[in-house]
PDB file of C-alpha atoms in Angstrom:
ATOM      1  CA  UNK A   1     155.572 -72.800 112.397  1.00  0.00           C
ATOM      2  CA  UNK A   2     155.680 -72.480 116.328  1.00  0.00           C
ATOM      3  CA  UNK A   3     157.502 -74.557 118.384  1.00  0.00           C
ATOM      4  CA  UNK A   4     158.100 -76.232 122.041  1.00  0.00           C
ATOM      5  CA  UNK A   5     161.573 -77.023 123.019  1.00  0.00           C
ATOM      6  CA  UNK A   6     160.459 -80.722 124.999  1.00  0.00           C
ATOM      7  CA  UNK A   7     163.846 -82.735 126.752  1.00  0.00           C
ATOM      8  CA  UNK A   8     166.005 -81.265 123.830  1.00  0.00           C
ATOM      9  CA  UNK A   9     163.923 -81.992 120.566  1.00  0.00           C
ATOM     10  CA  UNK A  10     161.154 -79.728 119.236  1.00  0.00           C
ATOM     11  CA  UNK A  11     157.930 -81.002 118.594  1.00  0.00           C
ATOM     12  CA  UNK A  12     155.254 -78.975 116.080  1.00  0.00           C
ATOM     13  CA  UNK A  13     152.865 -79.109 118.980  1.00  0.00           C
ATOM     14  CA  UNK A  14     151.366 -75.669 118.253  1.00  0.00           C
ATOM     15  CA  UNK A  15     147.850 -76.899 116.579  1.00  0.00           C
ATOM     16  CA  UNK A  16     147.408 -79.318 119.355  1.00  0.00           C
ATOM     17  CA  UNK A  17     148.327 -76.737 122.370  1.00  0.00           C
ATOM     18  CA  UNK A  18     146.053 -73.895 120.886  1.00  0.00           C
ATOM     19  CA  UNK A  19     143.120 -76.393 120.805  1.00  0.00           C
ATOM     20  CA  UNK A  20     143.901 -77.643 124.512  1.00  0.00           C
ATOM     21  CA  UNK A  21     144.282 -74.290 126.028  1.00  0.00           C
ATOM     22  CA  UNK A  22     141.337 -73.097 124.353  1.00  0.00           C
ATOM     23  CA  UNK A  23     139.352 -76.386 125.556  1.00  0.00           C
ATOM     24  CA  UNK A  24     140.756 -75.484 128.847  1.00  0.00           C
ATOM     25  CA  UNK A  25     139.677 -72.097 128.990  1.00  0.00           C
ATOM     26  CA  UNK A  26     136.223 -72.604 128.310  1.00  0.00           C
ATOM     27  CA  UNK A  27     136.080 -75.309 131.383  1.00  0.00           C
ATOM     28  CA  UNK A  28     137.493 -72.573 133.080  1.00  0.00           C
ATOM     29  CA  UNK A  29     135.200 -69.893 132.801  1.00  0.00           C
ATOM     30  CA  UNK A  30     132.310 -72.411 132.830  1.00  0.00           C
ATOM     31  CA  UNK A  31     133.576 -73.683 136.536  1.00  0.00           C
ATOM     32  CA  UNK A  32     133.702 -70.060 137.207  1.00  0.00           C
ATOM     33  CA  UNK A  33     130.411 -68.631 136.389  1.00  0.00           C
ATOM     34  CA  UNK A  34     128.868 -71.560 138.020  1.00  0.00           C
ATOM     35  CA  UNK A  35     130.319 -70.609 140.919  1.00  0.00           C
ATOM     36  CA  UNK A  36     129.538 -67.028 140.222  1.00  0.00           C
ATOM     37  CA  UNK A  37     125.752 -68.610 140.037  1.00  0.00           C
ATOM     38  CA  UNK A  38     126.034 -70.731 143.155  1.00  0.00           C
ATOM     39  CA  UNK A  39     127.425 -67.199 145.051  1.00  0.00           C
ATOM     40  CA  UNK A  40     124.587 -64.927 143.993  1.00  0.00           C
ATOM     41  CA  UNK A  41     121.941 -68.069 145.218  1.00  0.00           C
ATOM     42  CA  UNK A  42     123.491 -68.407 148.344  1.00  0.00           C
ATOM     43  CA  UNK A  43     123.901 -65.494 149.394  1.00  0.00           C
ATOM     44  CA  UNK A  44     120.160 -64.558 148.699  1.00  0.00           C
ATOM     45  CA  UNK A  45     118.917 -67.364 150.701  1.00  0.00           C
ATOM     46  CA  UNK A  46     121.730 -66.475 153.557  1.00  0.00           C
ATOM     47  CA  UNK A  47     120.527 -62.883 153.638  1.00  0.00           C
ATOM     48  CA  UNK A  48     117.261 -64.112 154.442  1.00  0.00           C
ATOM     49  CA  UNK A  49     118.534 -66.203 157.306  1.00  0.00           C
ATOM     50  CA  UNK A  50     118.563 -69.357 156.054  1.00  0.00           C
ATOM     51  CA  UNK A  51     122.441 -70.996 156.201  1.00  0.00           C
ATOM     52  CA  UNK A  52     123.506 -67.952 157.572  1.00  0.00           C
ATOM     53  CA  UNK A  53     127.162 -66.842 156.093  1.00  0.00           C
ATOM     54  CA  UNK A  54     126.817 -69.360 153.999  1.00  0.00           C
ATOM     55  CA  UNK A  55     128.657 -67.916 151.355  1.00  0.00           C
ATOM     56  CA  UNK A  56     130.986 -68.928 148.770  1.00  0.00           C
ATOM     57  CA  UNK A  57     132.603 -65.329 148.453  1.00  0.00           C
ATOM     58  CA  UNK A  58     136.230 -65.739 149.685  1.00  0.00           C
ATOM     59  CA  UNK A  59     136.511 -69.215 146.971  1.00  0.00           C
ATOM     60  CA  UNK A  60     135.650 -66.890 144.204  1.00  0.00           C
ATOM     61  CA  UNK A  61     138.701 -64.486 144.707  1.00  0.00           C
ATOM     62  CA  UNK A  62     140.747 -67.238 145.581  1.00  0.00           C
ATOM     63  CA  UNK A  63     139.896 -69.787 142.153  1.00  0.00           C
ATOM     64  CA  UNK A  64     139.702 -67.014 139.932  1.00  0.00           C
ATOM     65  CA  UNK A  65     143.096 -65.461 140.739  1.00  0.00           C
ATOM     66  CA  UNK A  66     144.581 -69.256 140.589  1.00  0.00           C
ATOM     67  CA  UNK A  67     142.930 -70.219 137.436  1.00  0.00           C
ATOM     68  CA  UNK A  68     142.883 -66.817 135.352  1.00  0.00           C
ATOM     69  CA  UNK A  69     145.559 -64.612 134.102  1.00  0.00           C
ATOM     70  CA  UNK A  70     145.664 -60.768 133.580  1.00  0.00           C
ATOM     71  CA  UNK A  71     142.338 -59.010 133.860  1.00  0.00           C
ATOM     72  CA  UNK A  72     139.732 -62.083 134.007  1.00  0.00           C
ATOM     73  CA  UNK A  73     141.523 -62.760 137.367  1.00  0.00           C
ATOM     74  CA  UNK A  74     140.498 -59.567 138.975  1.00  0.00           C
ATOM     75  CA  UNK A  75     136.941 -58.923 136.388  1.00  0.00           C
ATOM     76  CA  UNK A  76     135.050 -61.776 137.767  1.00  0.00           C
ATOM     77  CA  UNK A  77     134.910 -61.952 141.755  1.00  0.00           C
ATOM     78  CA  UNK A  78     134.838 -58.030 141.553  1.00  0.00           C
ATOM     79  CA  UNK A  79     131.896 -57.657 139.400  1.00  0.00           C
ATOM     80  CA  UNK A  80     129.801 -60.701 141.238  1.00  0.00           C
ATOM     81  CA  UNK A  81     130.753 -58.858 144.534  1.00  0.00           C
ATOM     82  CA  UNK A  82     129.666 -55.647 143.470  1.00  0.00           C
ATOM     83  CA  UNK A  83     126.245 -57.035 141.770  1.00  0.00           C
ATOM     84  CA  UNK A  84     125.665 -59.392 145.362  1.00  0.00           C
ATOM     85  CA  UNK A  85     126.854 -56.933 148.214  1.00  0.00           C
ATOM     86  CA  UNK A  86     124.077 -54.225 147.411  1.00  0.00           C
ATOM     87  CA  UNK A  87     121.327 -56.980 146.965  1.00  0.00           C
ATOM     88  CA  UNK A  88     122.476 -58.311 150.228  1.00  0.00           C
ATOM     89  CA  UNK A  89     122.396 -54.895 152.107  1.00  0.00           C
ATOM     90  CA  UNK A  90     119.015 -54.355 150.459  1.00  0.00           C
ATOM     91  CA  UNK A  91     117.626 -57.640 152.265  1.00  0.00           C
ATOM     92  CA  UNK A  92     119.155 -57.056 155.704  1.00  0.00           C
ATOM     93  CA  UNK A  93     118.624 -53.978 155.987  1.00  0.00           C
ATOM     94  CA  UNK A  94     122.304 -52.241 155.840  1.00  0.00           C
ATOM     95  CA  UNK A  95     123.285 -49.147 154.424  1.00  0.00           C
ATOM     96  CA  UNK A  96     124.744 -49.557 150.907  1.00  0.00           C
ATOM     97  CA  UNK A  97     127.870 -48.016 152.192  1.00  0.00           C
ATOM     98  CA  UNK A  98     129.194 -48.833 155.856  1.00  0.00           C
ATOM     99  CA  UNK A  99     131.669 -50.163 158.566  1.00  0.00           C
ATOM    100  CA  UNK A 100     131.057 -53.538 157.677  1.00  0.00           C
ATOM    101  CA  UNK A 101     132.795 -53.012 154.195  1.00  0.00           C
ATOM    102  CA  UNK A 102     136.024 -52.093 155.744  1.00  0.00           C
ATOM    103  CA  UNK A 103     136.189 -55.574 157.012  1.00  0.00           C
ATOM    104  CA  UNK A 104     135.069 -57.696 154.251  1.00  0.00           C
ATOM    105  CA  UNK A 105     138.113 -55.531 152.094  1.00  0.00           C
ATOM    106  CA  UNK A 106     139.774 -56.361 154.777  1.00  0.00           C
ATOM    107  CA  UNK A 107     139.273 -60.562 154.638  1.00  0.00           C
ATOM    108  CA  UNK A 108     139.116 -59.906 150.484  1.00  0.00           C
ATOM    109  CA  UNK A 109     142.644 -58.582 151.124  1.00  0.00           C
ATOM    110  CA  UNK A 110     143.690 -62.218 152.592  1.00  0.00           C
ATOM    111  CA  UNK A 111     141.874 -63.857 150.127  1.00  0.00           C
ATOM    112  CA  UNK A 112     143.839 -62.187 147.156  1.00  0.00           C
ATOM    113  CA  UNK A 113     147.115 -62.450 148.591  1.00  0.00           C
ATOM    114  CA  UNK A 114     146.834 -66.605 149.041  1.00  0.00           C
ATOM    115  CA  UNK A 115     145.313 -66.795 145.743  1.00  0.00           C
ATOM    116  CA  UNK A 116     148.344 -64.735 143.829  1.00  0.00           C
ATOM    117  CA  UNK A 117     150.983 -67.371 145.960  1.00  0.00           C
ATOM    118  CA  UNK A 118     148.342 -70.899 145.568  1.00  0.00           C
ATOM    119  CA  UNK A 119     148.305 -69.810 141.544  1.00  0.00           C
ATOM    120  CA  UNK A 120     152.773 -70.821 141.490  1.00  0.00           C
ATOM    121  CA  UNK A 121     151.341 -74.237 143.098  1.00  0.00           C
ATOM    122  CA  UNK A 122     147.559 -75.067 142.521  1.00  0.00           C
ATOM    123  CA  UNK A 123     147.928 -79.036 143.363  1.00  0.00           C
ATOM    124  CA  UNK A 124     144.120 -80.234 144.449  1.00  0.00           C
ATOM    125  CA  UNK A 125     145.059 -80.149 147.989  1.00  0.00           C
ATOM    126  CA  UNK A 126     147.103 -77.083 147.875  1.00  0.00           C
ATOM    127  CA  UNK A 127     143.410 -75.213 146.550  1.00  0.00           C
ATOM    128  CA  UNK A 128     141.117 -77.033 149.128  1.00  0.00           C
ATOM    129  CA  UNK A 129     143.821 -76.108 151.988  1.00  0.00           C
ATOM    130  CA  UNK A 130     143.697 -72.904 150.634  1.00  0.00           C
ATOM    131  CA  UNK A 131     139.611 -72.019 150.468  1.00  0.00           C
ATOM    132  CA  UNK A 132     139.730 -73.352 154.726  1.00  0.00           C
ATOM    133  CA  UNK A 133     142.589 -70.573 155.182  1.00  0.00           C
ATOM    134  CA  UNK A 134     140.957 -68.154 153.198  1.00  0.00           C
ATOM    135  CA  UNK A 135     137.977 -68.278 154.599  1.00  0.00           C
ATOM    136  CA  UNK A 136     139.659 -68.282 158.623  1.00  0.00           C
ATOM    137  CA  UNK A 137     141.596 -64.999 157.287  1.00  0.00           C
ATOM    138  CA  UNK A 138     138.379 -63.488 156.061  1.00  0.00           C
ATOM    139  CA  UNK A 139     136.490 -64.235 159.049  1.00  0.00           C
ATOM    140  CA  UNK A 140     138.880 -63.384 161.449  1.00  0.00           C
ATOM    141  CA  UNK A 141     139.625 -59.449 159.660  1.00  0.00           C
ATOM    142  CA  UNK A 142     135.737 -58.655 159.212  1.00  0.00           C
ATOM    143  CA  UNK A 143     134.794 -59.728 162.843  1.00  0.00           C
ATOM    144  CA  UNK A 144     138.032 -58.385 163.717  1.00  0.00           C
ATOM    145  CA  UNK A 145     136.744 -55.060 161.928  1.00  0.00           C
ATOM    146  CA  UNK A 146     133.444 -55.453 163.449  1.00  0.00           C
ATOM    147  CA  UNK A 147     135.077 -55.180 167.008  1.00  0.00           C
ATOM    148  CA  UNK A 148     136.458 -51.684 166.588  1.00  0.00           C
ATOM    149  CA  UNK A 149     133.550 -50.198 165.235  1.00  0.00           C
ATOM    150  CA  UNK A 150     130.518 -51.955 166.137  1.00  0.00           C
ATOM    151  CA  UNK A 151     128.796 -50.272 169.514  1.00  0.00           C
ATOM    152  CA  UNK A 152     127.589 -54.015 170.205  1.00  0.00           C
ATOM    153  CA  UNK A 153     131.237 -54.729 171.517  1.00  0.00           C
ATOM    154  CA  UNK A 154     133.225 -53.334 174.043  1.00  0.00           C
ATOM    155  CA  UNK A 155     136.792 -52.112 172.981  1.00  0.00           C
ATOM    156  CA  UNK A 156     137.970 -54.248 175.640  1.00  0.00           C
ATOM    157  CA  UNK A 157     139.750 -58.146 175.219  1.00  0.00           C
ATOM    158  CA  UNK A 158     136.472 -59.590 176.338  1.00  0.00           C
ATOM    159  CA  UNK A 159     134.503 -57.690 173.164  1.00  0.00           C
ATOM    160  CA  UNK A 160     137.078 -59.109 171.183  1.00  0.00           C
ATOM    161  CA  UNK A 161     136.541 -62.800 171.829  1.00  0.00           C
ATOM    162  CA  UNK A 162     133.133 -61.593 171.757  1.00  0.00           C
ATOM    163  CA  UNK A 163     133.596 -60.267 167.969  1.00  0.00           C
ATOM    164  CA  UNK A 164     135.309 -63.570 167.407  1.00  0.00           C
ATOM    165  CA  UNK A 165     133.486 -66.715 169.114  1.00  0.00           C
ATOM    166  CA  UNK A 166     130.359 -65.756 171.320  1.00  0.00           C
ATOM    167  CA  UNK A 167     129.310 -62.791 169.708  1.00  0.00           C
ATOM    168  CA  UNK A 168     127.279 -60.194 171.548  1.00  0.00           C
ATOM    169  CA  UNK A 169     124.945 -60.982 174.267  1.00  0.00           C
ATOM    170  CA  UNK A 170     121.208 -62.100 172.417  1.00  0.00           C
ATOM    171  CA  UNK A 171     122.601 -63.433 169.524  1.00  0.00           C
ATOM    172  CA  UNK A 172     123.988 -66.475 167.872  1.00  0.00           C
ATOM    173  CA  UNK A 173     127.961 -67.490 168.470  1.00  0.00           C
ATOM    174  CA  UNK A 174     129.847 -65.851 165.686  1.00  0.00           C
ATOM    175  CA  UNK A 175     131.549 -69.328 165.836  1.00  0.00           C
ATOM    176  CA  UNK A 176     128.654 -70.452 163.516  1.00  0.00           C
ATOM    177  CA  UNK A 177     129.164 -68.250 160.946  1.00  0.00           C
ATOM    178  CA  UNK A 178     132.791 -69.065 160.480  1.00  0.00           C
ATOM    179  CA  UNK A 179     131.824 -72.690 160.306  1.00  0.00           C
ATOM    180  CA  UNK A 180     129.007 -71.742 157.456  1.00  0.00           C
ATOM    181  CA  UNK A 181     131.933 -69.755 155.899  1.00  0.00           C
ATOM    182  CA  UNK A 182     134.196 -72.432 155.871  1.00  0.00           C
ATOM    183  CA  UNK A 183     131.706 -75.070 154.504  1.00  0.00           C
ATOM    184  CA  UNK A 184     130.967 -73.088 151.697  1.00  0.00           C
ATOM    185  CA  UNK A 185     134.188 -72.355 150.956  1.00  0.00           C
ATOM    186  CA  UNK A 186     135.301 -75.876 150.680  1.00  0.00           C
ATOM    187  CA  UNK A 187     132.224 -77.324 149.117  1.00  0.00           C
ATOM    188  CA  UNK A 188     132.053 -74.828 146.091  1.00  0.00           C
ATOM    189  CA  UNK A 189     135.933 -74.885 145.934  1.00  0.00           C
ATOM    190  CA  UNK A 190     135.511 -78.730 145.269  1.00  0.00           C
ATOM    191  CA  UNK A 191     133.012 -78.222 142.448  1.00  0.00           C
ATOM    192  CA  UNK A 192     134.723 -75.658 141.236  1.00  0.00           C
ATOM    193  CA  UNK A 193     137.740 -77.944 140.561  1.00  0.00           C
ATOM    194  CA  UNK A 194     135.465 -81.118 139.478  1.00  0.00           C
ATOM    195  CA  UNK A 195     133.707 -78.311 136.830  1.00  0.00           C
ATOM    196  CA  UNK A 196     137.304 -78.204 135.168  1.00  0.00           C
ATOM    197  CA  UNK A 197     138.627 -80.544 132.369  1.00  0.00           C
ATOM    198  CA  UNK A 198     141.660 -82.506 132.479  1.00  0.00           C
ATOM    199  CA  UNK A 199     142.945 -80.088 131.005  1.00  0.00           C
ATOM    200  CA  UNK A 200     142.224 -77.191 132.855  1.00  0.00           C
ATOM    201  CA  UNK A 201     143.293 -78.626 135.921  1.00  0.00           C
ATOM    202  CA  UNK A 202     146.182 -77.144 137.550  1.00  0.00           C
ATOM    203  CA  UNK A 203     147.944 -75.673 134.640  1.00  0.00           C
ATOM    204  CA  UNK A 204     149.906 -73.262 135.528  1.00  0.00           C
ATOM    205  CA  UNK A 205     150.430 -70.905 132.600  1.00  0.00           C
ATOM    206  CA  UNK A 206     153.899 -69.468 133.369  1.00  0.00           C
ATOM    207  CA  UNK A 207     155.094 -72.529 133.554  1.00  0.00           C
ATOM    208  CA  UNK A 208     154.456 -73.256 129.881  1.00  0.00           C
ATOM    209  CA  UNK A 209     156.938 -73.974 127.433  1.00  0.00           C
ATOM    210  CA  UNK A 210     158.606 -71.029 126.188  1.00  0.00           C
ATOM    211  CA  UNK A 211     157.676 -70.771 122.228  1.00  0.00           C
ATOM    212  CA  UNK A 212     160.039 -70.594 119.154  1.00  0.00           C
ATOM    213  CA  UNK A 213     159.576 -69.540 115.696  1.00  0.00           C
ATOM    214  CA  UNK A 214     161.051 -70.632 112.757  1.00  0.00           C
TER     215      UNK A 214
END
């Protein structure tokens, strides 16, 4: 029989654990592939300029590496960015393959490195905080991307702010599409976490009791 030391006694808590974490896996990849869902939909309807960079991307890197372990962390926000960013590219126009890649790695980058920290601490605010910051970082290192190798800019500090706020002469501010980002971000982060179960919610595995066998 398994069991988890608790404040000095055991307790034969193994049934009842297997059956919670496998309750709260399932709410877990539910929350997740309706986010996956809401992604792929909003994304469409941004790439045909409606809600421009509206987009949801940056929260599914960041929830899925705080609320999955080992390979499911990494499987799903790779696999609905690869099936999106083509369809996307399709729509506007954009080569398949091209600058603008380098800079949403680039923001991706950001997004992975707060999730792998936020997943040691994923309190309710900690995770909303988190999908504002990750979609600043991922905003700030495509546009930032954008600058050095879009002709539309001048390599100069004036094409930067450009690249970052106004954006280039005859089109909308960039400024707009970092406040569609972060809308997204925080709205689909919040139904994310209200698509978990109680308990789902900001478990953090490794901090699980360690089990015993006798």
């Amino acid at each position: 029989m398994t069991e988890f030391p608790c404040a000095g006694d055991h307790f034969r808590l193994a049934p009842i654990f297997i059956l919670r974490h496998r309750r709260a896996m399932r709410s877990t990849w539910f929350a997740s592939l309706l986010l996956v869902g809401l992604l792929i939909v909003f994304r469409v309807i941004s790439a045909f300029g409606l809600l421009p960079n509206f987009s949801p991307l940056p929260a599914v890197f960041l929830c899925s590496l705080i609320f999955f372990r080992k390979k499911s962390a990494w499987l799903l926000p790779v696999v609905a960015w690869m099936v999106t960013d083509p369809l996307v590219s399709l729509i506007q126009g954009y080569p398949l393959i091209g600058f603008q890649h380098l800079g949403i790695l680039a923001g991706l980058s950001g997004c992975v490195g707060l999730g792998l920290w936020l997943r040691r601490h994923p309190s309710r605010g900690a995770v909303l905080g988190g999908s504002l910051l990750a979609a600043a970082f991922f905003y700030v290192a495509s546009n930032s991307v954008a600058f050095l190798f879009d002709p539309l800019y001048s390599k100069t500090f004036h094409g930067f702010v450009q690249a970052q706020w106004t954006g280039p002469e005859g089109y909308a501010p960039t400024w707009l599409f970092f406040r569609n980002l972060a809308a997204a971000n925080f709205l689909f982060t919040a139904a994310f976490l209200s698509a978990l179960s109680p308990a789902a919610r900001f478990t953090n595995p490794a901090t699980l009791p360690t089990a015993t066998h006798s």
